[in-house]
Structure formats: structure tokens, C-alpha cells
């Protein structure tokens, strides 16, 4: 099982300069590359300081010039916000810029907040339908001389320009949760990304079962890769573990509020939730978060990850966003590199 880093700029304090956040993200990515991580992933989000990533290709292109070995992944582009020709071309240009290190992650998106701003009237079902039309079209555009007549996009014969460096185009990863999305990904020859969020290891097992079912349903397709994304923080004391449990509880409550799309937003920032508002999210209580995310001292983290490896996950991605300081992210990543990675042979010993 290989390791990757899922990282974004984020802030709740408008006095923190965006340039500082940009440089801090680069520092984390360079640390991951030096440690031998397989990929760094950056997603797409709009009009929110909670996750600052209006176009992941820009940050990834910057990292392409600063790195040489780590793969660079979109985690993820939001399918309904892209025209297939534009996505095929920009992804191909990115693959040229990084000399064949791009992984293209694609999702339907999750926030109604973004849907109503980027494509008013869109809902999750419509977003999923657009993703299912977009992905095959992008692959065909990389092959070239492809005309499309679909439900959402139509265009005459076109070819992605430039062409990707990687033969056949960059690996495509689909963010999957329900059985239908797993089936679509496998049938389409795409890799799969899954996350339980803060639902715990029971959900991890269920996600792998859905993937394995999709693989079994398509014996004609070589088994794709599957990545597990989890909030992961390594600590050096129980006191630090408990403190991070509270911080991540606050993060997930705020995530729930963004998802609900009911609280006011000012300057792209949502005010922290009150204790009473957080109580409306019992699934994100500190003790539940402590149990369900990957959080603790090295021995505990190693045991959790060994179980994921045994289940068959090909890649484990450290979700390092969490509303905490850059210094605490750096400390956790350093502890992970020094005390967790050596337990995974032969790749990292």
C-alpha cells in the first residue's frame, strides 16, 4: 500500500495572507515527495475559504516545477463544472507540464452551495449523470477525432490539444460511494477513490465490499486501483490526541454546516458553530471522531493502516486539512514519515 497526501489551502482567519497558505501547501508537498509519497492530491472548490482550490491544475502546475518524482493528482475536479474539451485539453497540458505525472481524479461534487453558484438548478443526481457522460468523452478526446452528441454536451469532431504524455492519457480516478458509482468506475476502466469521512472502519469495510462487487461484476476489466482517503494525524501524547479530537470535531461540524447550506457566509467564510449548533451533529462528537478517523500515537496509526492494507487498498491518502495550524500539520506529517512509514515494507522501510 502506497501513501499520498490530500491537501488544500484553508483559512477561517481573513488576516492570514493567501500567499502564505500557498507557500505552506508547497512545503507540505515537498516534504511528502522527499519521503517517497506516491501522489499529492488537490481538489476543486469555489467561493469558500473552507477549502481554497478554484482550479487544481494551477497549484499542481506550480508543484510540477518544484518536484520531480511525486505524482500530481486532482482530488477532484467537479465534473458538471467542466466542458469535456476543456478538461481533456487542460489535463493533457498539465500532463505535459509535469512530464507524465498527472492523475485525473473526477467527482460529481457534494456541496449544494457550489451547485447553486456554478450551475443553478443542479442536484446530486444531475451532477452524477454529467460525470458519467464527461469521463468517457474526455478519454475519447485524448485519442482524438471524436464527435459527441450527448444529453449535456454536443460538439463536432475534436481532439485534445496538446496530447497527454502518458500513453492512453493520465489514469482517471472516480470518487465513488454508492454501488452504482463503483460499477461505473470499474466498467469504465477507472481507478476508485473512497472516503468514509468520519463514519469509521465499518464504512471502510462497506466501501471495499462495493468495490469488490463491482470488480466481480466486470471480469472483462483488469482490476483497477482503489485509494482510501482518511483524516490522519500522528501525535506524541494522549493529551495531543484529545486536543486534535476536539479540533477535528469542530472541523466536521463546520463541514456539516457547509453541506447543509443554511448558515450565512461572509467573505467566503462561515463563522464557527456554537456549542449548541455542534450538538446537532452527534456523529461528529470528539469521542466519535477520536474513534473513527486515524488519530493517535504511531503504534495505533500503524495498526489501523495495516488493517486497510490487508483489506486490499492500493493507496492510503492522508487528508491533512482540518482547520489546524500549519505547524501542527507539519509535526503530524513528520511523525508519520519517521515512525509510521518504516513499518510498511518494502516500499518505505
C-alpha positions as a printed Julia matrix, in Angstrom:
349×3 Matrix{Float64}:
   0.0    0.0     0.0
   1.41   3.34   -1.1
   0.87   6.68    0.66
  -0.32  10.0    -0.71
  -1.19  13.46    0.62
  -4.57  15.17    0.19
  -4.0   18.86    0.9
  -5.59  22.27    0.32
  -5.23  25.87    1.29
  -7.73  26.69    4.05
  -8.4   29.5     6.46
 -11.01  30.87    8.85
  -8.99  33.98    9.71
  -9.05  36.55    6.87
  -5.89  38.2     8.21
  -3.81  35.2     7.06
  -2.49  36.01    3.55
  -3.37  33.59    0.79
   0.25  33.69   -0.39
   1.33  32.29    2.96
  -1.15  29.43    2.58
   0.13  28.8    -0.95
   3.72  28.53    0.29
   2.7   26.28    3.2
   0.96  23.89    0.83
   4.1   23.73   -1.27
   6.16  22.93    1.83
   3.91  20.02    2.74
   4.0   18.69   -0.82
   7.8   18.87   -0.96
   8.01  17.07    2.38
   5.77  14.32    1.01
   7.91  13.96   -2.11
  11.14  13.75   -0.12
   9.58  10.96    1.97
   8.62   8.93   -1.08
   4.88   9.55   -1.16
   3.28   8.4    -4.39
   0.93  11.34   -5.05
  -0.18  14.73   -3.8
  -3.89  15.44   -4.41
  -5.59  18.86   -4.69
  -9.3   19.28   -5.35
 -11.69  21.85   -6.8
 -13.91  24.13   -4.72
 -15.46  27.53   -5.32
 -16.3   30.61   -3.27
 -15.29  29.12    0.07
 -12.28  29.71    2.3
 -13.02  26.38    3.99
 -11.25  24.74    1.02
  -9.48  27.12   -1.35
  -8.95  25.49   -4.75
 -10.78  27.14   -7.67
  -8.67  25.26  -10.24
  -6.37  22.47   -9.01
  -4.37  22.49  -12.24
  -2.86  25.86  -11.31
  -1.46  24.66   -7.99
  -0.42  21.33   -9.49
   1.42  23.08  -12.34
   3.27  25.15   -9.76
   4.22  21.97   -7.91
   5.29  20.35  -11.19
   8.05  22.93  -11.44
   9.14  22.29   -7.85
   9.07  18.5    -7.87
  10.42  15.65   -9.98
   9.1   12.31   -8.73
   5.81  12.65   -6.89
   2.65  12.21   -8.94
   0.25  15.14   -9.07
  -3.46  14.43   -8.78
  -6.7   16.35   -8.99
  -8.69  15.24   -5.97
 -11.06  16.03   -7.57
 -12.26  18.16  -10.47
 -16.04  18.62  -10.23
 -17.4   17.07  -13.41
 -20.5   19.22  -14.06
 -18.42  22.41  -13.96
 -16.28  21.35  -16.94
 -16.76  21.09  -20.7
 -15.2   17.8   -21.9
 -12.98  19.55  -24.47
 -11.69  21.99  -21.88
 -11.0   19.29  -19.3
  -9.3   16.99  -21.81
  -7.07  19.82  -23.01
  -6.18  21.26  -19.61
  -5.47  17.82  -18.17
  -3.27  17.0   -21.16
  -1.38  20.28  -20.81
  -0.86  19.53  -17.14
   0.47  16.09  -18.05
   2.93  17.77  -20.41
   3.96  20.26  -17.71
   4.72  17.52  -15.18
   6.17  15.14  -17.79
   3.59  12.41  -17.37
   2.91  12.54  -13.62
  -0.76  13.56  -13.67
  -3.56  11.53  -12.11
  -7.0   12.89  -13.02
  -9.49  12.5   -10.18
 -13.12  13.27  -11.08
 -16.15  13.64   -8.81
 -19.75  14.73   -9.14
 -19.27  17.29   -6.34
 -21.01  17.38   -2.99
 -21.9   20.93   -1.96
 -25.29  22.39   -2.89
 -23.6   25.71   -2.05
 -21.38  25.27   -5.11
 -24.06  23.81   -7.36
 -26.33  26.83   -6.92
 -23.5   29.21   -7.75
 -21.79  27.34  -10.59
 -24.75  25.64  -12.27
 -28.07  26.79  -10.76
 -30.68  24.05  -10.62
 -28.12  21.26  -10.45
 -28.62  18.5    -7.9
 -26.55  15.44   -6.97
 -28.35  13.16   -9.42
 -27.82  15.55  -12.32
 -24.18  16.0   -11.31
 -23.66  12.24  -11.35
 -25.23  11.98  -14.8
 -22.88  14.66  -16.1
 -19.88  12.84  -14.63
 -20.91   9.63  -16.41
 -21.08  11.49  -19.71
 -17.93  13.55  -19.18
 -15.4   10.83  -18.33
 -15.76   8.68  -21.48
 -15.77  11.81  -23.64
 -12.5   13.04  -22.11
 -10.84   9.69  -22.79
 -12.06   9.73  -26.4
 -10.78  13.28  -26.87
  -7.31  12.15  -25.77
  -7.49   9.51  -28.52
  -8.55  12.23  -30.98
 -11.02  12.91  -33.79
 -14.04  12.4   -31.59
 -17.51  13.89  -32.09
 -20.04  13.87  -29.27
 -23.82  14.02  -29.13
 -24.91  13.66  -25.53
 -27.53  14.75  -23.06
 -25.44  17.6   -21.66
 -22.72  18.32  -24.24
 -22.51  18.16  -28.01
 -19.61  19.09  -30.27
 -18.25  18.22  -33.73
 -15.14  16.15  -34.33
 -12.45  17.35  -31.91
  -9.1   16.31  -30.49
  -7.49  17.27  -27.22
  -4.58  19.59  -27.86
  -1.99  19.03  -26.6
  -1.95  15.26  -26.24
  -1.01  13.79  -22.83
   2.49  12.48  -22.27
   1.18   9.25  -20.73
   0.15   6.66  -23.28
  -3.63   6.4   -23.28
  -3.88   9.51  -21.12
  -3.44  10.05  -17.38
  -5.0    7.47  -15.05
  -8.56   8.54  -14.22
  -9.86   8.12  -10.67
 -13.56   8.28   -9.79
 -14.75   9.38   -6.35
 -17.22   6.62   -5.52
 -19.6    5.89   -2.66
 -22.78   4.13   -3.78
 -22.66   0.81   -5.69
 -23.61   2.46   -8.99
 -20.62   4.82   -8.89
 -18.27   1.92   -8.13
 -19.74  -0.03  -11.04
 -19.38   2.93  -13.41
 -15.75   3.44  -12.42
 -14.75  -0.18  -12.85
 -16.71  -0.67  -16.08
 -15.04   2.49  -17.47
 -11.54   1.26  -16.62
 -11.04   3.94  -13.97
  -9.41   3.74  -10.56
 -11.54   4.43   -7.48
 -11.24   6.86   -4.58
 -13.28   6.31   -1.43
 -13.61   8.02    1.93
 -15.71   7.18    4.98
 -15.38  10.79    6.16
 -15.85  10.33    9.93
 -18.09   7.24    9.72
 -15.42   4.8    10.89
 -13.97   1.48    9.87
 -17.33  -0.22    9.36
 -17.91   2.14    6.46
 -14.39   1.43    5.18
 -15.23  -2.28    5.01
 -18.51  -1.49    3.23
 -16.77   0.69    0.66
 -14.29  -2.06   -0.13
 -17.15  -4.56   -0.46
 -18.84  -2.3    -3.01
 -15.6   -2.03   -4.96
 -15.01  -5.78   -4.9
 -18.58  -6.39   -6.06
 -18.06  -4.03   -9.0
 -14.8   -5.78   -9.9
 -16.53  -9.18   -9.77
 -19.32  -7.86  -11.99
 -16.79  -6.89  -14.69
 -14.32  -9.76  -15.12
 -13.52  -8.4   -18.58
 -11.85  -5.35  -16.99
  -8.44  -5.62  -15.26
  -8.78  -4.81  -11.55
  -8.3   -1.05  -11.1
  -6.64   0.55   -8.1
  -8.54   1.76   -5.07
  -7.47   4.6    -2.77
  -8.72   5.21    0.77
  -8.83   8.83    1.96
  -8.9    9.43    5.72
  -8.15  12.26    8.1
  -4.87  11.08    9.6
  -2.87  12.71   12.36
   0.02  11.24   14.33
   0.63  12.53   17.85
   3.27  12.05   20.52
   0.96  12.13   23.55
  -2.57  11.27   24.58
  -3.12  14.91   25.52
  -2.33  15.97   21.96
  -4.62  13.25   20.62
  -7.51  14.53   22.73
  -6.87  18.13   21.66
  -6.89  17.14   17.99
 -10.09  15.16   18.55
 -11.79  18.39   19.57
 -10.31  20.34   16.67
 -11.41  17.74   14.14
 -14.85  17.57   15.74
 -15.14  21.31   15.15
 -13.93  20.84   11.56
 -16.51  18.16   10.81
 -19.33  20.15   12.38
 -18.37  23.05   10.11
 -18.22  20.64    7.17
 -21.73  19.51    8.04
 -22.9   23.11    8.09
 -21.36  23.82    4.69
 -23.05  20.7     3.36
 -26.42  21.74    4.83
 -26.02  25.15    3.14
 -28.21  27.06    5.6
 -25.87  29.32    7.61
 -24.79  32.75    6.36
 -21.45  33.18    4.59
 -19.47  36.42    4.7
 -16.35  36.97    2.6
 -16.43  33.22    1.78
 -16.09  32.37    5.49
 -18.63  30.67    7.74
 -18.5   31.63   11.4
 -17.57  28.82   13.82
 -20.55  26.9    15.12
 -21.76  27.41   18.67
 -21.74  24.52   21.13
 -25.49  24.23   20.66
 -25.12  24.03   16.87
 -22.38  21.4    17.17
 -24.68  19.35   19.39
 -26.91  18.91   16.33
 -24.08  16.77   14.85
 -23.68  13.98   17.44
 -21.9   11.86   14.81
 -19.06  14.4    14.98
 -18.67  14.5    18.76
 -15.0   14.47   19.83
 -15.11  10.91   21.19
 -16.69   9.64   17.97
 -14.16  11.47   15.81
 -11.34  10.13   18.01
 -12.5    6.59   17.27
 -13.39   6.94   13.61
 -10.6    8.95   12.0
  -6.97   7.77   12.02
  -5.67   9.64   15.04
  -3.2    8.7    17.74
   0.35   7.76   18.51
   2.39   5.8    15.94
   1.58   2.27   17.12
  -2.16   2.92   16.92
  -1.9    4.5    13.47
   0.25   1.63   12.16
  -2.32  -0.93   13.33
  -5.16   0.89   11.59
  -3.24   1.21    8.34
  -2.12  -2.44    8.42
  -5.78  -3.41    8.52
  -6.53  -1.21    5.49
  -3.6   -2.74    3.63
  -4.87  -6.24    4.42
  -8.28  -5.31    3.02
  -6.64  -4.62   -0.33
  -6.33  -0.84   -0.59
  -3.62   0.13   -3.05
  -3.12   3.66   -1.76
  -3.82   5.39    1.54
  -4.19   9.17    1.34
  -3.57  11.36    4.36
  -6.26  14.06    4.49
  -4.33  16.77    6.28
  -6.88  19.62    6.06
  -8.53  20.11    9.42
  -8.73  23.73   10.42
  -5.49  23.41   12.38
  -2.24  25.34   12.15
   0.44  24.65    9.59
   2.88  23.86   12.4
   0.63  21.09   13.7
   0.2   19.66   10.18
   3.99  19.64    9.74
   4.51  17.93   13.08
   1.99  15.21   12.31
   3.42  14.61    8.83
   6.94  14.4    10.26
   5.85  11.87   12.88
   4.09   9.85   10.18
   7.2    9.81    8.0
   9.61   8.91   10.8
   7.54   6.49   12.87
   4.74   5.06   10.7
   6.08   4.69    7.16
   9.03   2.42    8.09
   6.51  -0.23    9.2
   5.38  -0.64    5.6
   7.89  -2.75    3.7
   9.43  -2.86    1.24
   8.29   0.47   -0.15
   9.14   2.66    2.83
  11.47   0.73    5.16
